[in-house]
Amino acid sequence: MENSEYNILLDLILDIRQEMTDLFQSGFATVHDASIKHIRNFSDVSERYGLHTLSQMLLSLAELIEMRRHSTAFDDSKIMDVMCRICKYIEICQRRIRYENILENYSNLNDKNTNN
């Protein structure tokens, strides 16, 4: 993977993380349509980048939020559970992306030193 690919993936992960932070801070009672649309979009993009588990979790979150909007007795712990799993997954992805980037940079540096 090239540096630009790492940066694109890392940017996606950070954008999803920010959306989770915004959602957590605003609460679940008044989630805007735009937020749900962002979450669904992030799900689609995650799927295209091969992050199938993240994509499914985001889709599940969007569906739970929509169900929450139409229920007076909805258990928010379901939403919190999915959000916590997403946040943990994102943390693992960030570490892995950075690790892979460092390995590639180190490998490229060694290749350059070997050729000189």
Tab-separated table of C-alpha atoms in Angstrom:
chain	number	residue	atom	x	y	z
A	1	MET	CA	0.000	0.000	0.000
A	2	GLU	CA	1.279	3.457	-0.788
A	3	ASN	CA	1.407	6.341	1.682
A	4	SER	CA	-1.573	7.980	-0.005
A	5	GLU	CA	-3.644	4.813	0.513
A	6	TYR	CA	-2.680	4.754	4.182
A	7	ASN	CA	-3.634	8.406	4.488
A	8	ILE	CA	-6.990	7.845	2.797
A	9	LEU	CA	-7.800	4.940	5.121
A	10	LEU	CA	-6.613	6.850	8.160
A	11	ASP	CA	-8.692	9.888	7.137
A	12	LEU	CA	-11.762	7.667	6.752
A	13	ILE	CA	-11.203	6.147	10.180
A	14	LEU	CA	-10.706	9.559	11.773
A	15	ASP	CA	-13.844	10.922	10.095
A	16	ILE	CA	-15.881	7.997	11.426
A	17	ARG	CA	-14.379	8.524	14.862
A	18	GLN	CA	-15.409	12.192	14.753
A	19	GLU	CA	-18.948	11.226	13.738
A	20	MET	CA	-19.119	8.837	16.714
A	21	THR	CA	-17.866	11.601	19.019
A	22	ASP	CA	-20.454	14.044	17.672
A	23	LEU	CA	-23.217	11.476	18.040
A	24	PHE	CA	-22.196	10.642	21.580
A	25	GLN	CA	-22.060	14.317	22.566
A	26	SER	CA	-25.395	15.231	21.000
A	27	GLY	CA	-27.236	12.194	22.335
A	28	PHE	CA	-29.589	9.794	20.609
A	29	ALA	CA	-32.892	11.559	21.154
A	30	THR	CA	-32.391	14.182	18.450
A	31	VAL	CA	-30.150	12.662	15.802
A	32	HIS	CA	-30.350	14.674	12.584
A	33	ASP	CA	-31.085	13.091	9.228
A	34	ALA	CA	-27.697	14.313	8.028
A	35	SER	CA	-25.943	12.335	10.762
A	36	ILE	CA	-27.728	9.147	9.788
A	37	LYS	CA	-26.875	9.834	6.152
A	38	HIS	CA	-23.199	10.313	7.096
A	39	ILE	CA	-23.173	7.032	9.003
A	40	ARG	CA	-24.720	5.188	6.038
A	41	ASN	CA	-22.212	6.834	3.700
A	42	PHE	CA	-19.344	5.795	5.956
A	43	SER	CA	-20.762	2.271	5.859
A	44	ASP	CA	-20.699	2.270	2.038
A	45	VAL	CA	-17.167	3.686	1.853
A	46	SER	CA	-15.926	1.235	4.493
A	47	GLU	CA	-17.332	-1.626	2.457
A	48	ARG	CA	-15.526	-0.396	-0.670
A	49	TYR	CA	-12.232	-0.295	1.247
A	50	GLY	CA	-12.715	-3.852	2.470
A	51	LEU	CA	-13.640	-2.945	6.036
A	52	HIS	CA	-16.663	-5.248	5.966
A	53	THR	CA	-17.047	-5.581	9.728
A	54	LEU	CA	-16.953	-1.824	10.214
A	55	SER	CA	-19.419	-1.372	7.376
A	56	GLN	CA	-21.882	-3.788	8.983
A	57	MET	CA	-21.536	-2.157	12.404
A	58	LEU	CA	-22.166	1.304	10.938
A	59	LEU	CA	-25.199	0.064	9.052
A	60	SER	CA	-26.502	-1.535	12.235
A	61	LEU	CA	-25.956	1.734	14.102
A	62	ALA	CA	-27.887	3.728	11.491
A	63	GLU	CA	-30.766	1.254	11.670
A	64	LEU	CA	-30.845	1.335	15.480
A	65	ILE	CA	-30.877	5.134	15.488
A	66	GLU	CA	-33.756	5.154	13.025
A	67	MET	CA	-35.642	2.632	15.171
A	68	ARG	CA	-34.957	4.831	18.214
A	69	ARG	CA	-36.616	7.768	16.475
A	70	HIS	CA	-39.872	5.843	16.108
A	71	SER	CA	-40.089	4.358	19.582
A	72	THR	CA	-40.862	5.819	22.961
A	73	ALA	CA	-39.467	2.873	24.902
A	74	PHE	CA	-36.232	2.172	23.047
A	75	ASP	CA	-33.267	0.774	24.971
A	76	ASP	CA	-30.324	3.079	24.236
A	77	SER	CA	-27.892	0.458	25.517
A	78	LYS	CA	-28.178	-1.287	22.132
A	79	ILE	CA	-26.921	1.847	20.410
A	80	MET	CA	-24.178	2.300	22.996
A	81	ASP	CA	-23.055	-1.298	22.531
A	82	VAL	CA	-22.677	-0.857	18.761
A	83	MET	CA	-20.969	2.513	19.195
A	84	CYS	CA	-18.471	1.055	21.660
A	85	ARG	CA	-17.691	-1.806	19.279
A	86	ILE	CA	-17.231	0.690	16.427
A	87	CYS	CA	-14.911	2.846	18.532
A	88	LYS	CA	-12.826	-0.170	19.556
A	89	TYR	CA	-12.668	-1.369	15.949
A	90	ILE	CA	-11.584	2.106	14.828
A	91	GLU	CA	-8.855	2.171	17.463
A	92	ILE	CA	-7.544	-1.183	16.231
A	93	CYS	CA	-7.691	0.009	12.605
A	94	GLN	CA	-5.763	3.179	13.420
A	95	ARG	CA	-3.018	1.183	15.102
A	96	ARG	CA	-2.851	-1.314	12.248
A	97	ILE	CA	-2.766	1.363	9.542
A	98	ARG	CA	0.005	3.250	11.310
A	99	TYR	CA	1.922	0.026	11.938
A	100	GLU	CA	1.678	-1.040	8.274
A	101	ASN	CA	2.739	2.423	7.149
A	102	ILE	CA	5.790	2.355	9.418
A	103	LEU	CA	6.738	-1.124	8.185
A	104	GLU	CA	6.481	-0.044	4.571
A	105	ASN	CA	8.485	3.134	5.165
A	106	TYR	CA	11.154	1.148	6.999
A	107	SER	CA	11.267	-1.433	4.214
A	108	ASN	CA	11.592	1.304	1.582
A	109	LEU	CA	14.377	2.934	3.582
A	110	ASN	CA	16.246	-0.370	3.825
A	111	ASP	CA	15.791	-0.965	0.092
A	112	LYS	CA	17.271	2.453	-0.685
A	113	ASN	CA	20.210	1.872	1.669
A	114	THR	CA	20.862	-1.559	0.160
A	115	ASN	CA	20.896	-0.155	-3.384
A	116	ASN	CA	23.400	2.585	-2.498
